[in-house]
Amino acid sequence: MKRKICVVTGTRAEYGLLKNIMRRIDESDDLDLQLIVTGMHLVPEFGHSIDIIRDDGFKIDLEVPLVIEGNGKATMAKSIGFGIINLTLAYEVLNPDVVLILGDRFEIFAAATAAAYSGRVVAHIHGGDKLQAGYDEYSRHAITKISHIHFPATQKSAERIQKLGEEPSRIFIVGSPSIESILSIKYASKEKTFNKFQLDLQKNLVLFVLHPLSTDPEDACNEMKIALESIVELSDQVIIIYPNVDPGSKDMIKILHSYESKHLEKIKSYTNLPYEDYLHLLKYCNVLVGNSSSGIIEAPSFHIPVINIGTRQKGRERADNIIDVPFEKDQISNALIRALNDEKFIHMVQNCANPYGEGKTSGIVCSILRDIKIDSSLLVKSITYD
C-alpha cells in the first residue's frame, strides 16, 4: 500500500520550491501525493496562483481557505486560528501518513500545528535557517519543535535544529529544493525571454521584489516609496513582482500602482509568475533588488548581484553577491550604481559559490519519506538535553 504524503502549499514562492518534490512523489511507486492548496494561492487580488498549480498538471485534493481580510497585526493571528481549524478538517478527510511542509510562514505554522495536534507525522523542509527579523523567525523554530522529520538545507541549519534538542536521527541535510529547480530547467535564450516580457535587450533589467516585514506592517508603505524612488531614478527598465499577502502588502501595492502609472515606459508589474518564468528573469536580469529570500538562496546560482534592503533576510547564510542596505534612498542608490558598474564587485559575484546545496533534494526527500519507519518512536519526541 502506498504511503500517503500530503503536501500543503500556501504561496507562489514556496510552491515553486516544492514542485520537483511533488513531481517525484507523484511518480513514485511507493508514495501517493495528496495536495492541499491554501493561503494566498486562493486570493484573486494576489494573482490566484492556484491556476499555476493546475496548469502544471497536479491534482488538487482540497482547497482550504485560510487568509482573513485585514491589514493589521491581529489579522495574521486570526488567519492562523482559522487555518488550524480548516486544515484539521482537511486532514480528517485525507488521512495522510505524513504532512510535508516547507518554510516558516504563518500558513505553514497553521498546517504544522493542525497536523501535529491531530497525531500525524510532520516533515519540515528548510528548518533551522536563521533570521533576525519578522514573525517567520518565531514560527520556523516553533515548526521545528512540532515536526518529526527535519530536512534542513545546510549543515549550519542542521546544527541549529540539533541545538533545539532534536534527535540527530530525525535530521537529514537535503539542500534547498530551489537549487534543483534551477538546475533542472531548460532555459530559453535571453532574447526569447526579453521578447516574452516585452523588454529591451539594449537596456539593463532590474528585478524588484519587496515584501512587508510582518512585525512592522505600518512601515511597508514608506519602505516601498523609498525603494522605488531610487530604482526609478537609476534604472532603464524594471520588472516588479507583487508582495506576498502579509499585513502591509495592500498599502505597498497602492504605491506600486502609483509609480507604475507615472513611469509606464520603465515599469512592468506582475501579481505572480510561474516559478520557471521568475527563474528566467533572475537568470537574465542585471540586479535583483528587494528583500526576497530568492536573493539569498537562488540568485547566487545565477551569479547576479543582489541589493538586499532592510532586515527581513538578516541572519541568513549568504554568498558574496549580496549588498545589504537599510531603507535609505542614498544607500540604495549607491548600491545600485555599484551593482551595475563596479567591475571588481561584478567579478566577485560571477565567481561566488551558493551555500544551499547541489540540486539533489527531491530524490533524498522521497527516499527518506519512503523508507522511514512510522511508529510511536517517530511520533513521540524526547528532548536531547536535561
Coordinates of C-alpha atoms in Angstrom, one line a residue:
M1 CA 0.0 0.0 0.0
K2 CA 1.4 3.4 -1.0
R3 CA 2.3 5.8 1.8
K4 CA 0.2 9.0 1.6
I5 CA 2.2 12.2 1.6
C6 CA 0.1 15.3 2.0
V7 CA 1.9 18.5 0.7
V8 CA 0.5 21.8 1.9
T9 CA 1.3 24.9 -0.1
G10 CA 0.3 28.5 0.7
T11 CA 2.3 30.8 -1.5
R12 CA 3.6 31.0 -5.1
A13 CA 7.3 31.1 -3.9
E14 CA 7.1 28.0 -1.7
Y15 CA 5.2 26.1 -4.3
G16 CA 8.0 26.8 -6.8
L17 CA 10.4 25.2 -4.3
L18 CA 8.1 22.2 -3.7
K19 CA 7.2 21.4 -7.3
N20 CA 10.1 19.0 -8.1
I21 CA 9.5 17.1 -4.8
M22 CA 5.8 16.9 -5.6
R23 CA 6.5 15.6 -9.0
R24 CA 8.9 12.9 -7.6
I25 CA 6.3 11.8 -5.1
D26 CA 3.6 11.7 -7.8
E27 CA 5.8 9.5 -10.0
S28 CA 6.8 7.2 -7.1
D29 CA 5.6 3.5 -7.0
D30 CA 5.7 3.7 -3.2
L31 CA 4.3 7.2 -2.4
D32 CA 0.9 8.7 -3.0
L33 CA 0.8 12.5 -3.4
Q34 CA -2.1 14.4 -1.7
L35 CA -2.2 18.2 -2.3
I36 CA -3.8 20.9 -0.1
V37 CA -3.8 24.4 -1.6
T38 CA -4.3 27.3 0.8
G39 CA -3.2 30.8 1.7
M40 CA -2.6 33.4 -1.0
H41 CA -3.0 30.8 -3.8
L42 CA -6.7 31.3 -3.3
V43 CA -6.8 35.1 -3.1
P44 CA -7.7 36.7 -6.5
E45 CA -6.0 40.1 -5.8
F46 CA -2.7 38.3 -5.4
G47 CA -3.0 36.5 -8.7
H48 CA -5.0 33.4 -7.8
S49 CA -1.8 31.3 -8.2
I50 CA -3.7 28.1 -7.8
D51 CA -4.2 28.4 -11.5
I52 CA -0.4 27.9 -12.0
I53 CA -0.6 24.7 -10.0
R54 CA -3.4 23.4 -12.2
D55 CA -1.5 24.4 -15.3
D56 CA 1.4 22.3 -14.1
G57 CA -0.9 19.2 -14.1
F58 CA -1.2 18.5 -10.4
K59 CA -4.4 17.1 -9.0
I60 CA -5.6 19.3 -6.1
D61 CA -7.3 17.3 -3.4
L62 CA -8.6 20.2 -1.3
E63 CA -8.7 24.0 -1.4
V64 CA -8.6 25.2 2.2
P65 CA -9.4 28.9 2.9
L66 CA -7.0 30.4 5.5
V67 CA -6.4 34.2 4.8
I68 CA -8.7 36.6 6.8
E69 CA -9.1 40.0 5.3
G70 CA -7.4 42.8 7.1
N71 CA -4.2 44.9 7.2
G72 CA -3.2 44.8 10.9
K73 CA -1.0 42.6 13.0
A74 CA -4.0 40.8 14.5
T75 CA -5.1 39.7 11.0
M76 CA -2.2 37.1 10.9
A77 CA -3.1 35.6 14.2
K78 CA -6.8 35.3 13.2
S79 CA -5.7 33.7 9.9
I80 CA -3.6 31.1 11.8
G81 CA -6.5 30.2 14.0
F82 CA -8.9 29.9 11.0
G83 CA -6.3 27.9 9.2
I84 CA -5.8 25.4 12.0
I85 CA -9.5 24.7 12.2
N86 CA -9.9 24.2 8.4
L87 CA -6.6 22.3 7.9
T88 CA -7.6 19.9 10.8
L89 CA -10.8 19.1 9.0
A90 CA -8.9 18.6 5.7
Y91 CA -6.5 16.1 7.3
E92 CA -9.5 14.2 8.7
V93 CA -10.8 13.9 5.1
L94 CA -7.5 12.9 3.5
N95 CA -6.0 10.9 6.4
P96 CA -2.3 11.3 5.3
D97 CA 0.6 9.3 6.7
V98 CA 2.9 12.3 6.5
V99 CA 2.2 16.0 6.1
L100 CA 5.1 17.6 4.2
I101 CA 5.6 21.4 4.5
L102 CA 8.3 23.9 3.6
G103 CA 9.4 27.2 5.2
D104 CA 8.3 29.4 8.0
R105 CA 5.3 31.5 7.0
F106 CA 2.1 31.7 9.1
E107 CA 0.2 29.4 6.7
I108 CA 2.8 26.7 7.3
F109 CA 2.7 27.2 11.0
A110 CA -1.0 26.6 10.9
A111 CA -0.5 23.5 8.7
A112 CA 2.1 22.0 11.1
T113 CA 0.1 22.7 14.2
A114 CA -3.0 21.2 12.9
A115 CA -1.1 18.1 11.7
A116 CA 0.9 17.6 14.9
Y117 CA -2.1 18.0 17.2
S118 CA -4.0 15.5 15.1
G119 CA -1.4 12.9 15.8
R120 CA 0.1 13.0 12.3
V121 CA 3.8 12.9 11.2
V122 CA 5.1 16.3 10.1
A123 CA 8.1 16.5 7.8
H124 CA 9.6 20.0 7.5
I125 CA 11.9 21.4 4.8
H126 CA 14.1 24.4 5.3
G127 CA 14.0 24.4 9.1
G128 CA 17.0 25.6 11.1
D129 CA 17.5 28.7 9.0
K130 CA 18.4 31.8 10.9
L131 CA 16.8 35.2 10.6
Q132 CA 16.8 38.2 12.9
A133 CA 13.6 39.9 11.9
G134 CA 9.9 39.2 11.4
Y135 CA 7.5 36.6 12.8
D136 CA 9.0 34.0 10.4
E137 CA 11.9 33.6 12.9
Y138 CA 9.4 32.6 15.7
S139 CA 7.3 30.3 13.6
R140 CA 10.3 28.5 11.9
H141 CA 11.7 27.2 15.2
A142 CA 8.2 26.5 16.6
I143 CA 7.5 24.4 13.5
T144 CA 10.8 22.5 14.1
K145 CA 9.7 21.6 17.6
I146 CA 6.4 20.2 16.4
S147 CA 7.9 18.4 13.4
H148 CA 9.0 14.8 13.5
I149 CA 11.3 14.7 10.4
H150 CA 13.7 17.6 9.5
F151 CA 15.0 18.4 6.1
P152 CA 17.4 21.4 6.6
A153 CA 19.2 22.9 3.6
T154 CA 22.6 23.3 5.1
Q155 CA 24.9 21.9 7.8
K156 CA 24.6 25.1 9.9
S157 CA 20.8 24.8 9.8
A158 CA 21.0 21.1 10.8
E159 CA 23.2 22.1 13.8
R160 CA 20.7 24.7 14.9
I161 CA 17.9 22.1 14.8
Q162 CA 20.0 19.8 16.9
K163 CA 20.7 22.6 19.4
L164 CA 16.9 22.9 19.8
G165 CA 17.0 19.5 21.3
E166 CA 16.0 17.4 18.2
E167 CA 17.4 13.9 17.9
P168 CA 20.1 13.6 15.2
S169 CA 18.3 10.5 13.8
R170 CA 15.4 12.8 12.7
I171 CA 17.7 15.3 10.8
F172 CA 18.6 14.9 7.1
I173 CA 20.5 17.6 5.2
V174 CA 19.0 17.8 1.7
G175 CA 20.0 21.2 0.4
S176 CA 17.5 23.8 -0.8
P177 CA 15.0 22.5 -3.4
S178 CA 15.4 25.7 -5.3
I179 CA 18.8 24.6 -6.5
E180 CA 17.3 21.5 -8.0
S181 CA 14.7 23.7 -9.8
I182 CA 17.4 26.0 -11.1
L183 CA 19.5 23.1 -12.5
S184 CA 16.5 21.1 -13.9
I185 CA 15.1 23.9 -16.2
K186 CA 16.0 24.1 -19.9
Y187 CA 16.3 27.9 -20.2
A188 CA 15.2 29.9 -23.2
S189 CA 17.6 32.4 -24.6
K190 CA 17.9 35.9 -23.2
E191 CA 16.4 37.2 -26.5
K192 CA 13.3 35.0 -26.2
T193 CA 12.9 35.8 -22.6
F194 CA 13.1 39.5 -23.2
N195 CA 10.7 39.2 -26.1
K196 CA 8.2 37.4 -23.9
F197 CA 8.2 40.1 -21.3
Q198 CA 8.4 42.9 -23.9
L199 CA 11.8 44.1 -22.6
D200 CA 14.6 45.9 -24.4
L201 CA 17.8 43.8 -24.9
Q202 CA 19.9 47.0 -25.0
K203 CA 18.9 48.2 -21.5
N204 CA 19.8 46.9 -18.1
L205 CA 17.0 45.0 -16.3
V206 CA 16.3 45.5 -12.6
L207 CA 14.1 42.8 -11.0
F208 CA 12.3 44.1 -7.9
V209 CA 10.6 42.0 -5.2
L210 CA 9.7 43.7 -1.9
H211 CA 7.6 42.2 0.9
P212 CA 6.4 43.9 4.1
L213 CA 8.1 42.9 7.4
S214 CA 5.5 41.0 9.3
T215 CA 6.4 42.7 12.7
D216 CA 6.2 46.3 11.2
P217 CA 3.4 46.4 8.6
E218 CA 2.9 50.1 9.4
D219 CA 6.3 50.9 7.7
A220 CA 5.5 49.0 4.5
C221 CA 4.1 51.9 2.5
N222 CA 7.1 54.2 3.2
E223 CA 9.6 51.4 2.6
M224 CA 8.1 50.8 -0.9
K225 CA 8.3 54.6 -1.7
I226 CA 11.9 54.8 -0.7
A227 CA 13.0 51.8 -2.7
L228 CA 11.0 52.8 -5.8
E229 CA 12.4 56.3 -5.8
S230 CA 15.9 55.0 -6.1
I231 CA 15.1 52.3 -8.7
V232 CA 13.0 54.5 -11.0
E233 CA 15.7 57.3 -10.9
L234 CA 18.6 55.0 -11.8
S235 CA 17.0 52.2 -13.9
D236 CA 16.2 51.8 -17.6
Q237 CA 13.6 49.1 -17.1
V238 CA 12.1 47.4 -14.1
I239 CA 10.0 44.3 -13.5
I240 CA 8.2 44.3 -10.2
I241 CA 6.6 41.2 -8.6
Y242 CA 3.8 41.9 -6.1
P243 CA 4.5 41.4 -2.4
N244 CA 3.0 38.5 -0.5
V245 CA -0.3 38.5 1.4
D246 CA 1.1 39.7 4.8
P247 CA -0.2 42.8 6.6
G248 CA 1.0 45.9 4.9
S249 CA 1.0 44.4 1.4
K250 CA -2.1 46.3 0.2
D251 CA -0.6 49.6 1.0
M252 CA 2.6 48.6 -0.8
I253 CA 0.5 47.6 -3.9
K254 CA -1.2 51.1 -3.9
I255 CA 2.3 52.8 -4.0
L256 CA 3.4 50.3 -6.7
H257 CA 0.4 51.2 -8.9
S258 CA 1.1 54.9 -8.4
Y259 CA 4.7 54.7 -9.6
E260 CA 3.8 52.3 -12.4
S261 CA 1.2 54.8 -13.8
K262 CA 3.8 57.6 -13.8
H263 CA 6.6 55.5 -15.4
L264 CA 4.9 53.2 -17.8
E265 CA 7.9 53.4 -20.1
K266 CA 10.1 51.8 -17.4
I267 CA 7.9 49.6 -15.1
K268 CA 6.1 46.4 -15.7
S269 CA 4.4 44.7 -12.7
Y270 CA 3.0 41.1 -12.2
T271 CA 0.8 39.8 -9.4
N272 CA 2.6 36.5 -9.7
L273 CA 4.6 34.5 -12.2
P274 CA 5.2 30.7 -12.8
Y275 CA 8.4 29.8 -11.0
E276 CA 10.1 29.0 -14.2
D277 CA 9.4 32.4 -15.6
Y278 CA 10.7 34.0 -12.4
L279 CA 13.9 32.0 -12.7
H280 CA 14.4 33.1 -16.3
L281 CA 14.1 36.7 -15.2
L282 CA 16.5 36.1 -12.3
K283 CA 19.0 34.5 -14.8
Y284 CA 18.9 37.4 -17.2
C285 CA 18.4 40.5 -15.0
N286 CA 21.4 42.7 -14.1
V287 CA 20.4 43.0 -10.5
L288 CA 17.7 41.8 -8.0
V289 CA 16.5 44.5 -5.6
G290 CA 14.3 44.0 -2.5
N291 CA 14.1 41.6 0.4
S292 CA 13.0 38.3 -1.1
S293 CA 14.7 35.1 0.1
S294 CA 15.3 34.3 -3.6
G295 CA 18.1 36.9 -3.5
I296 CA 19.8 34.9 -0.8
I297 CA 19.1 31.3 -1.9
E298 CA 18.5 31.3 -5.7
A299 CA 20.4 34.3 -7.0
P300 CA 23.9 33.1 -6.2
S301 CA 23.4 30.2 -8.7
F302 CA 22.9 32.8 -11.4
H303 CA 25.9 34.9 -10.3
I304 CA 23.9 38.1 -10.2
P305 CA 24.2 41.0 -7.8
V306 CA 21.5 41.4 -5.1
I307 CA 20.7 44.5 -3.2
N308 CA 19.1 43.3 0.0
I309 CA 17.1 46.1 1.6
G310 CA 16.3 46.1 5.3
T311 CA 16.3 43.4 7.9
R312 CA 13.9 40.8 6.6
Q313 CA 16.7 38.4 5.5
K314 CA 19.2 39.4 8.3
G315 CA 21.0 36.4 9.6
R316 CA 20.6 34.0 6.7
E317 CA 23.7 32.2 5.3
R318 CA 24.7 34.0 2.2
A319 CA 27.1 34.2 -0.7
D320 CA 29.3 37.1 -1.8
N321 CA 26.7 38.5 -4.3
I322 CA 24.8 40.4 -1.6
I323 CA 24.9 44.2 -0.8
D324 CA 23.0 44.8 2.4
V325 CA 21.5 48.3 2.8
P326 CA 18.9 50.0 5.0
F327 CA 15.7 51.7 3.8
E328 CA 17.6 54.9 2.9
K329 CA 17.4 56.3 -0.6
D330 CA 21.1 57.3 -0.9
Q331 CA 22.4 53.9 0.2
I332 CA 20.0 52.1 -2.1
S333 CA 21.1 54.3 -5.0
N334 CA 24.8 53.8 -4.2
A335 CA 24.3 50.1 -4.1
L336 CA 22.6 50.1 -7.5
I337 CA 25.4 52.1 -9.0
R338 CA 27.9 49.6 -7.5
A339 CA 26.0 46.5 -8.6
L340 CA 25.7 47.8 -12.2
N341 CA 29.1 49.4 -12.7
D342 CA 31.7 48.2 -10.2
E343 CA 33.8 45.7 -12.2
K344 CA 35.6 44.3 -9.2
F345 CA 32.3 43.5 -7.4
I346 CA 30.8 42.1 -10.6
H347 CA 33.8 39.8 -11.0
M348 CA 33.4 38.6 -7.4
V349 CA 29.7 37.9 -8.0
Q350 CA 30.4 35.9 -11.1
N351 CA 32.7 33.6 -9.1
C352 CA 30.5 33.3 -5.9
A353 CA 29.5 29.9 -4.6
N354 CA 26.0 29.0 -3.5
P355 CA 25.9 27.5 0.1
Y356 CA 22.5 25.9 -0.4
G357 CA 23.3 22.5 -1.9
E358 CA 23.9 20.6 -5.1
G359 CA 20.4 20.1 -6.5
K360 CA 19.5 16.6 -5.4
T361 CA 16.8 17.4 -2.9
S362 CA 13.8 15.7 -4.3
G363 CA 15.4 12.3 -4.5
I364 CA 16.7 12.4 -1.0
V365 CA 13.4 13.6 0.5
C366 CA 11.4 10.9 -1.3
S367 CA 13.8 8.1 -0.3
I368 CA 13.5 9.1 3.4
L369 CA 9.7 9.5 3.2
R370 CA 9.5 6.1 1.6
D371 CA 11.9 4.2 4.0
I372 CA 11.5 5.9 7.4
K373 CA 9.6 3.8 9.9
I374 CA 6.4 5.4 11.1
D375 CA 5.5 4.2 14.6
S376 CA 5.3 5.6 18.2
S377 CA 9.1 6.1 18.3
L378 CA 8.8 8.7 15.5
L379 CA 5.7 10.4 16.8
V380 CA 6.8 10.6 20.5
K381 CA 9.7 13.0 20.8
S382 CA 12.2 13.5 23.5
I383 CA 14.5 16.5 24.0
T384 CA 18.2 15.5 23.9
Y385 CA 19.4 17.5 26.8
D386 CA 18.5 17.7 30.5

